[in-house]
JSON list of C-alpha atoms in Angstrom, two decimals:
[
{"chain": "A", "resi": 1, "resn": "MET", "atom": "CA", "xyz": [-6.44, 7.42, -25.42]},
{"chain": "A", "resi": 2, "resn": "ALA", "atom": "CA", "xyz": [-7.47, 8.42, -21.90]},
{"chain": "A", "resi": 3, "resn": "THR", "atom": "CA", "xyz": [-6.17, 6.41, -18.95]},
{"chain": "A", "resi": 4, "resn": "ALA", "atom": "CA", "xyz": [-7.30, 6.29, -15.27]},
{"chain": "A", "resi": 5, "resn": "GLN", "atom": "CA", "xyz": [-5.74, 4.76, -12.13]},
{"chain": "A", "resi": 6, "resn": "SER", "atom": "CA", "xyz": [-7.47, 2.91, -9.40]},
{"chain": "A", "resi": 7, "resn": "GLN", "atom": "CA", "xyz": [-6.01, 2.05, -6.05]},
{"chain": "A", "resi": 8, "resn": "TYR", "atom": "CA", "xyz": [-6.64, -0.85, -3.87]},
{"chain": "A", "resi": 9, "resn": "LEU", "atom": "CA", "xyz": [-5.73, -1.20, -0.23]},
{"chain": "A", "resi": 10, "resn": "ARG", "atom": "CA", "xyz": [-5.77, -4.39, 1.86]},
{"chain": "A", "resi": 11, "resn": "LEU", "atom": "CA", "xyz": [-5.19, -4.24, 5.64]},
{"chain": "A", "resi": 12, "resn": "PHE", "atom": "CA", "xyz": [-4.27, -7.77, 7.13]},
{"chain": "A", "resi": 13, "resn": "ASP", "atom": "CA", "xyz": [-2.24, -9.39, 9.71]},
{"chain": "A", "resi": 14, "resn": "ALA", "atom": "CA", "xyz": [0.81, -11.72, 9.51]},
{"chain": "A", "resi": 15, "resn": "ALA", "atom": "CA", "xyz": [-1.49, -14.73, 9.73]},
{"chain": "A", "resi": 16, "resn": "GLY", "atom": "CA", "xyz": [-3.21, -13.58, 6.60]},
{"chain": "A", "resi": 17, "resn": "THR", "atom": "CA", "xyz": [-6.58, -12.53, 8.24]},
{"chain": "A", "resi": 18, "resn": "VAL", "atom": "CA", "xyz": [-7.85, -9.62, 6.19]},
{"chain": "A", "resi": 19, "resn": "TYR", "atom": "CA", "xyz": [-9.48, -6.87, 8.05]},
{"chain": "A", "resi": 20, "resn": "GLN", "atom": "CA", "xyz": [-10.35, -4.38, 5.37]},
{"chain": "A", "resi": 21, "resn": "ARG", "atom": "CA", "xyz": [-10.44, -4.10, 1.59]},
{"chain": "A", "resi": 22, "resn": "TRP", "atom": "CA", "xyz": [-10.80, -0.65, 0.18]},
{"chain": "A", "resi": 23, "resn": "GLN", "atom": "CA", "xyz": [-10.76, 0.90, -3.29]},
{"chain": "A", "resi": 24, "resn": "SER", "atom": "CA", "xyz": [-10.68, 4.65, -4.10]},
{"chain": "A", "resi": 25, "resn": "TYR", "atom": "CA", "xyz": [-11.82, 5.00, -7.57]},
{"chain": "A", "resi": 26, "resn": "TYR", "atom": "CA", "xyz": [-15.41, 3.76, -7.96]},
{"chain": "A", "resi": 27, "resn": "GLY", "atom": "CA", "xyz": [-17.26, 6.33, -5.80]},
{"chain": "A", "resi": 28, "resn": "ASN", "atom": "CA", "xyz": [-19.69, 5.18, -3.13]},
{"chain": "A", "resi": 29, "resn": "ALA", "atom": "CA", "xyz": [-19.77, 1.60, -4.53]},
{"chain": "A", "resi": 30, "resn": "ALA", "atom": "CA", "xyz": [-18.51, -1.83, -3.42]},
{"chain": "A", "resi": 31, "resn": "VAL", "atom": "CA", "xyz": [-16.99, -3.63, -6.37]},
{"chain": "A", "resi": 32, "resn": "THR", "atom": "CA", "xyz": [-15.67, -7.08, -7.02]},
{"chain": "A", "resi": 33, "resn": "TRP", "atom": "CA", "xyz": [-12.00, -7.20, -8.11]},
{"chain": "A", "resi": 34, "resn": "ASP", "atom": "CA", "xyz": [-9.60, -10.17, -7.81]},
{"chain": "A", "resi": 35, "resn": "SER", "atom": "CA", "xyz": [-12.47, -12.42, -6.55]},
{"chain": "A", "resi": 36, "resn": "HIS", "atom": "CA", "xyz": [-13.15, -10.15, -3.54]},
{"chain": "A", "resi": 37, "resn": "SER", "atom": "CA", "xyz": [-15.36, -7.31, -2.61]},
{"chain": "A", "resi": 38, "resn": "TRP", "atom": "CA", "xyz": [-13.82, -3.85, -2.08]},
{"chain": "A", "resi": 39, "resn": "ILE", "atom": "CA", "xyz": [-15.67, -1.00, -0.50]},
{"chain": "A", "resi": 40, "resn": "TYR", "atom": "CA", "xyz": [-15.17, 2.67, -1.50]},
{"chain": "A", "resi": 41, "resn": "VAL", "atom": "CA", "xyz": [-13.16, 4.77, 0.93]},
{"chain": "A", "resi": 42, "resn": "ALA", "atom": "CA", "xyz": [-11.64, 8.10, -0.30]},
{"chain": "A", "resi": 43, "resn": "PHE", "atom": "CA", "xyz": [-8.06, 7.32, 0.81]},
{"chain": "A", "resi": 44, "resn": "ILE", "atom": "CA", "xyz": [-4.86, 8.79, -0.65]},
{"chain": "A", "resi": 45, "resn": "ALA", "atom": "CA", "xyz": [-1.55, 7.01, -0.80]},
{"chain": "A", "resi": 46, "resn": "GLU", "atom": "CA", "xyz": [1.45, 9.32, -0.74]},
{"chain": "A", "resi": 47, "resn": "GLY", "atom": "CA", "xyz": [5.27, 8.78, -0.92]},
{"chain": "A", "resi": 48, "resn": "PHE", "atom": "CA", "xyz": [4.92, 5.74, -3.00]},
{"chain": "A", "resi": 49, "resn": "THR", "atom": "CA", "xyz": [7.79, 6.53, -5.26]},
{"chain": "A", "resi": 50, "resn": "ALA", "atom": "CA", "xyz": [9.17, 9.48, -3.37]},
{"chain": "A", "resi": 51, "resn": "GLY", "atom": "CA", "xyz": [12.04, 7.57, -1.62]},
{"chain": "A", "resi": 52, "resn": "LEU", "atom": "CA", "xyz": [15.62, 7.42, -2.91]},
{"chain": "A", "resi": 53, "resn": "SER", "atom": "CA", "xyz": [15.77, 4.94, -5.80]},
{"chain": "A", "resi": 54, "resn": "GLY", "atom": "CA", "xyz": [12.08, 4.09, -5.11]},
{"chain": "A", "resi": 55, "resn": "GLU", "atom": "CA", "xyz": [12.71, 2.72, -1.53]},
{"chain": "A", "resi": 56, "resn": "GLU", "atom": "CA", "xyz": [9.34, 3.95, -0.38]},
{"chain": "A", "resi": 57, "resn": "SER", "atom": "CA", "xyz": [10.56, 4.87, 3.07]},
{"chain": "A", "resi": 58, "resn": "ASP", "atom": "CA", "xyz": [7.82, 7.42, 3.68]},
{"chain": "A", "resi": 59, "resn": "VAL", "atom": "CA", "xyz": [4.70, 5.77, 2.29]},
{"chain": "A", "resi": 60, "resn": "SER", "atom": "CA", "xyz": [1.47, 6.90, 4.09]},
{"chain": "A", "resi": 61, "resn": "ILE", "atom": "CA", "xyz": [-2.26, 6.33, 3.62]},
{"chain": "A", "resi": 62, "resn": "SER", "atom": "CA", "xyz": [-4.78, 9.10, 4.68]},
{"chain": "A", "resi": 63, "resn": "ALA", "atom": "CA", "xyz": [-8.43, 8.95, 4.71]},
{"chain": "A", "resi": 64, "resn": "PRO", "atom": "CA", "xyz": [-11.44, 10.85, 6.05]},
{"chain": "A", "resi": 65, "resn": "ALA", "atom": "CA", "xyz": [-12.03, 10.38, 9.68]},
{"chain": "A", "resi": 66, "resn": "SER", "atom": "CA", "xyz": [-15.21, 8.24, 9.44]},
{"chain": "A", "resi": 67, "resn": "GLN", "atom": "CA", "xyz": [-16.10, 5.67, 11.94]},
{"chain": "A", "resi": 68, "resn": "LEU", "atom": "CA", "xyz": [-14.98, 2.92, 9.71]},
{"chain": "A", "resi": 69, "resn": "VAL", "atom": "CA", "xyz": [-11.58, 4.56, 9.11]},
{"chain": "A", "resi": 70, "resn": "VAL", "atom": "CA", "xyz": [-11.01, 5.38, 12.73]},
{"chain": "A", "resi": 71, "resn": "GLU", "atom": "CA", "xyz": [-11.71, 1.90, 13.88]},
{"chain": "A", "resi": 72, "resn": "ALA", "atom": "CA", "xyz": [-9.64, 0.33, 11.07]},
{"chain": "A", "resi": 73, "resn": "PHE", "atom": "CA", "xyz": [-6.67, 2.63, 11.47]},
{"chain": "A", "resi": 74, "resn": "ASP", "atom": "CA", "xyz": [-6.71, 2.26, 15.27]},
{"chain": "A", "resi": 75, "resn": "LEU", "atom": "CA", "xyz": [-6.61, -1.49, 15.05]},
{"chain": "A", "resi": 76, "resn": "ALA", "atom": "CA", "xyz": [-3.95, -1.62, 12.46]},
{"chain": "A", "resi": 77, "resn": "ARG", "atom": "CA", "xyz": [-1.69, 0.75, 14.26]},
{"chain": "A", "resi": 78, "resn": "LYS", "atom": "CA", "xyz": [-2.19, -0.95, 17.57]},
{"chain": "A", "resi": 79, "resn": "ASP", "atom": "CA", "xyz": [-1.54, -4.47, 16.29]},
{"chain": "A", "resi": 80, "resn": "GLY", "atom": "CA", "xyz": [1.14, -3.62, 13.58]},
{"chain": "A", "resi": 81, "resn": "HIS", "atom": "CA", "xyz": [-0.99, -4.93, 10.74]},
{"chain": "A", "resi": 82, "resn": "LEU", "atom": "CA", "xyz": [0.29, -5.12, 7.20]},
{"chain": "A", "resi": 83, "resn": "ALA", "atom": "CA", "xyz": [-0.97, -2.93, 4.40]},
{"chain": "A", "resi": 84, "resn": "GLU", "atom": "CA", "xyz": [-0.86, -3.93, 0.68]},
{"chain": "A", "resi": 85, "resn": "LEU", "atom": "CA", "xyz": [-1.40, -1.22, -1.87]},
{"chain": "A", "resi": 86, "resn": "LYS", "atom": "CA", "xyz": [-1.99, -1.93, -5.55]},
{"chain": "A", "resi": 87, "resn": "ILE", "atom": "CA", "xyz": [-2.37, 0.71, -8.33]},
{"chain": "A", "resi": 88, "resn": "TYR", "atom": "CA", "xyz": [-3.76, -0.29, -11.68]},
{"chain": "A", "resi": 89, "resn": "GLU", "atom": "CA", "xyz": [-4.09, 1.66, -14.94]},
{"chain": "A", "resi": 90, "resn": "PHE", "atom": "CA", "xyz": [-7.10, 1.16, -17.30]},
{"chain": "A", "resi": 91, "resn": "ASN", "atom": "CA", "xyz": [-8.96, 2.87, -20.16]},
{"chain": "A", "resi": 92, "resn": "PRO", "atom": "CA", "xyz": [-12.04, 4.52, -18.55]},
{"chain": "A", "resi": 93, "resn": "ALA", "atom": "CA", "xyz": [-13.77, 4.74, -22.00]},
{"chain": "A", "resi": 94, "resn": "ILE", "atom": "CA", "xyz": [-14.27, 0.92, -21.99]},
{"chain": "A", "resi": 95, "resn": "ASN", "atom": "CA", "xyz": [-16.04, 0.75, -18.64]},
{"chain": "A", "resi": 96, "resn": "ASN", "atom": "CA", "xyz": [-15.88, 3.37, -15.96]},
{"chain": "A", "resi": 97, "resn": "ASN", "atom": "CA", "xyz": [-18.48, 1.79, -13.54]},
{"chain": "A", "resi": 98, "resn": "THR", "atom": "CA", "xyz": [-16.86, -1.50, -12.52]},
{"chain": "A", "resi": 99, "resn": "PRO", "atom": "CA", "xyz": [-13.30, -2.85, -12.60]},
{"chain": "A", "resi": 100, "resn": "GLN", "atom": "CA", "xyz": [-12.54, -4.21, -16.13]},
{"chain": "A", "resi": 101, "resn": "ASP", "atom": "CA", "xyz": [-10.49, -7.16, -16.97]},
{"chain": "A", "resi": 102, "resn": "GLY", "atom": "CA", "xyz": [-7.02, -6.53, -18.34]},
{"chain": "A", "resi": 103, "resn": "GLN", "atom": "CA", "xyz": [-6.10, -3.64, -16.00]},
{"chain": "A", "resi": 104, "resn": "THR", "atom": "CA", "xyz": [-2.28, -3.02, -15.83]},
{"chain": "A", "resi": 105, "resn": "LEU", "atom": "CA", "xyz": [-0.68, -3.24, -12.49]},
{"chain": "A", "resi": 106, "resn": "ILE", "atom": "CA", "xyz": [1.64, -0.30, -12.37]},
{"chain": "A", "resi": 107, "resn": "GLY", "atom": "CA", "xyz": [2.64, -0.24, -8.71]},
{"chain": "A", "resi": 108, "resn": "SER", "atom": "CA", "xyz": [2.54, -2.55, -5.74]},
{"chain": "A", "resi": 109, "resn": "TYR", "atom": "CA", "xyz": [3.68, -1.98, -2.12]},
{"chain": "A", "resi": 110, "resn": "VAL", "atom": "CA", "xyz": [3.45, -4.02, 1.09]},
{"chain": "A", "resi": 111, "resn": "GLY", "atom": "CA", "xyz": [4.48, -2.39, 4.32]},
{"chain": "A", "resi": 112, "resn": "GLN", "atom": "CA", "xyz": [3.84, -2.74, 7.96]},
{"chain": "A", "resi": 113, "resn": "VAL", "atom": "CA", "xyz": [1.84, -0.13, 9.94]},
{"chain": "A", "resi": 114, "resn": "ILE", "atom": "CA", "xyz": [4.44, 1.62, 12.06]},
{"chain": "A", "resi": 115, "resn": "GLY", "atom": "CA", "xyz": [2.60, 4.70, 13.18]},
{"chain": "A", "resi": 116, "resn": "GLY", "atom": "CA", "xyz": [0.11, 7.22, 12.42]},
{"chain": "A", "resi": 117, "resn": "ASN", "atom": "CA", "xyz": [-1.48, 10.61, 13.25]},
{"chain": "A", "resi": 118, "resn": "ALA", "atom": "CA", "xyz": [-4.84, 12.06, 13.51]},
{"chain": "A", "resi": 119, "resn": "GLY", "atom": "CA", "xyz": [-6.48, 15.39, 12.74]},
{"chain": "A", "resi": 120, "resn": "LEU", "atom": "CA", "xyz": [-10.07, 16.51, 13.12]},
{"chain": "A", "resi": 121, "resn": "THR", "atom": "CA", "xyz": [-11.08, 15.35, 9.69]},
{"chain": "A", "resi": 122, "resn": "ARG", "atom": "CA", "xyz": [-8.32, 13.04, 8.47]},
{"chain": "A", "resi": 123, "resn": "LEU", "atom": "CA", "xyz": [-6.30, 10.13, 9.75]},
{"chain": "A", "resi": 124, "resn": "THR", "atom": "CA", "xyz": [-2.97, 8.98, 8.45]},
{"chain": "A", "resi": 125, "resn": "LEU", "atom": "CA", "xyz": [-1.11, 5.67, 8.71]},
{"chain": "A", "resi": 126, "resn": "GLN", "atom": "CA", "xyz": [2.61, 5.53, 8.28]},
{"chain": "A", "resi": 127, "resn": "LEU", "atom": "CA", "xyz": [3.89, 2.44, 6.50]},
{"chain": "A", "resi": 128, "resn": "GLY", "atom": "CA", "xyz": [7.39, 0.94, 6.47]},
{"chain": "A", "resi": 129, "resn": "SER", "atom": "CA", "xyz": [9.23, -1.83, 8.16]},
{"chain": "A", "resi": 130, "resn": "ALA", "atom": "CA", "xyz": [9.97, -2.59, 11.69]},
{"chain": "A", "resi": 131, "resn": "LEU", "atom": "CA", "xyz": [13.31, -3.99, 10.46]},
{"chain": "A", "resi": 132, "resn": "ALA", "atom": "CA", "xyz": [16.31, -1.88, 10.21]},
{"chain": "A", "resi": 133, "resn": "THR", "atom": "CA", "xyz": [16.87, -0.69, 6.66]},
{"chain": "A", "resi": 134, "resn": "VAL", "atom": "CA", "xyz": [20.43, -2.06, 6.40]},
{"chain": "A", "resi": 135, "resn": "GLY", "atom": "CA", "xyz": [19.79, -5.29, 8.19]},
{"chain": "A", "resi": 136, "resn": "ALA", "atom": "CA", "xyz": [16.74, -5.99, 6.07]},
{"chain": "A", "resi": 137, "resn": "GLN", "atom": "CA", "xyz": [18.52, -5.51, 2.72]},
{"chain": "A", "resi": 138, "resn": "LEU", "atom": "CA", "xyz": [21.94, -7.16, 3.38]},
{"chain": "A", "resi": 139, "resn": "PRO", "atom": "CA", "xyz": [22.00, -11.10, 3.70]},
{"chain": "A", "resi": 140, "resn": "PRO", "atom": "CA", "xyz": [24.17, -12.31, 6.45]},
{"chain": "A", "resi": 141, "resn": "ARG", "atom": "CA", "xyz": [27.57, -12.84, 5.04]},
{"chain": "A", "resi": 142, "resn": "LYS", "atom": "CA", "xyz": [31.20, -12.12, 5.65]},
{"chain": "A", "resi": 143, "resn": "PHE", "atom": "CA", "xyz": [32.56, -9.53, 3.18]},
{"chain": "A", "resi": 144, "resn": "THR", "atom": "CA", "xyz": [36.13, -10.35, 2.15]},
{"chain": "A", "resi": 145, "resn": "THR", "atom": "CA", "xyz": [38.72, -8.44, 0.16]},
{"chain": "A", "resi": 146, "resn": "ALA", "atom": "CA", "xyz": [38.15, -10.82, -2.78]},
{"chain": "A", "resi": 147, "resn": "MET", "atom": "CA", "xyz": [34.60, -9.89, -2.76]},
{"chain": "A", "resi": 148, "resn": "MET", "atom": "CA", "xyz": [34.87, -6.14, -2.19]},
{"chain": "A", "resi": 149, "resn": "GLY", "atom": "CA", "xyz": [38.29, -5.45, -3.63]},
{"chain": "A", "resi": 150, "resn": "GLN", "atom": "CA", "xyz": [41.35, -3.86, -2.08]},
{"chain": "A", "resi": 151, "resn": "GLY", "atom": "CA", "xyz": [40.67, -0.53, -0.40]},
{"chain": "A", "resi": 152, "resn": "CYS", "atom": "CA", "xyz": [42.72, 2.71, -0.99]},
{"chain": "A", "resi": 153, "resn": "ARG", "atom": "CA", "xyz": [46.11, 2.82, 0.71]},
{"chain": "A", "resi": 154, "resn": "LEU", "atom": "CA", "xyz": [47.18, 6.18, 1.85]}
]
């Protein structure tokens, strides 16, 4: 059985206002998925699972430098928008023209736009968190000997 993967990218702010909905599989077409319209932009998501233990510390989105992409990336970078990336797997033999029901979600990531760079033909957004990694992962608590165990005595 053949499988294919489709990627969906949503750029939005903390209040929930959505600025862009892009998909990168159904070429030159707007498709309806999850009750919303998604336009085609040939973006690439990198570093999605490259981090240590899947921490996704170096996730980036790159796309051709079209006017739409330049404006969207500039606003997202300037205002620190959020980006949600979802990757679905499906059987293209069933229907390869529009998203089909029953696609399997194989990856999902939400990160804040924390930077980016530009070349002559491509733009890249860096995703991550404005929070410190350690502070974002550890809940505020006092670590005790009972909780951590007795340390080595030399």
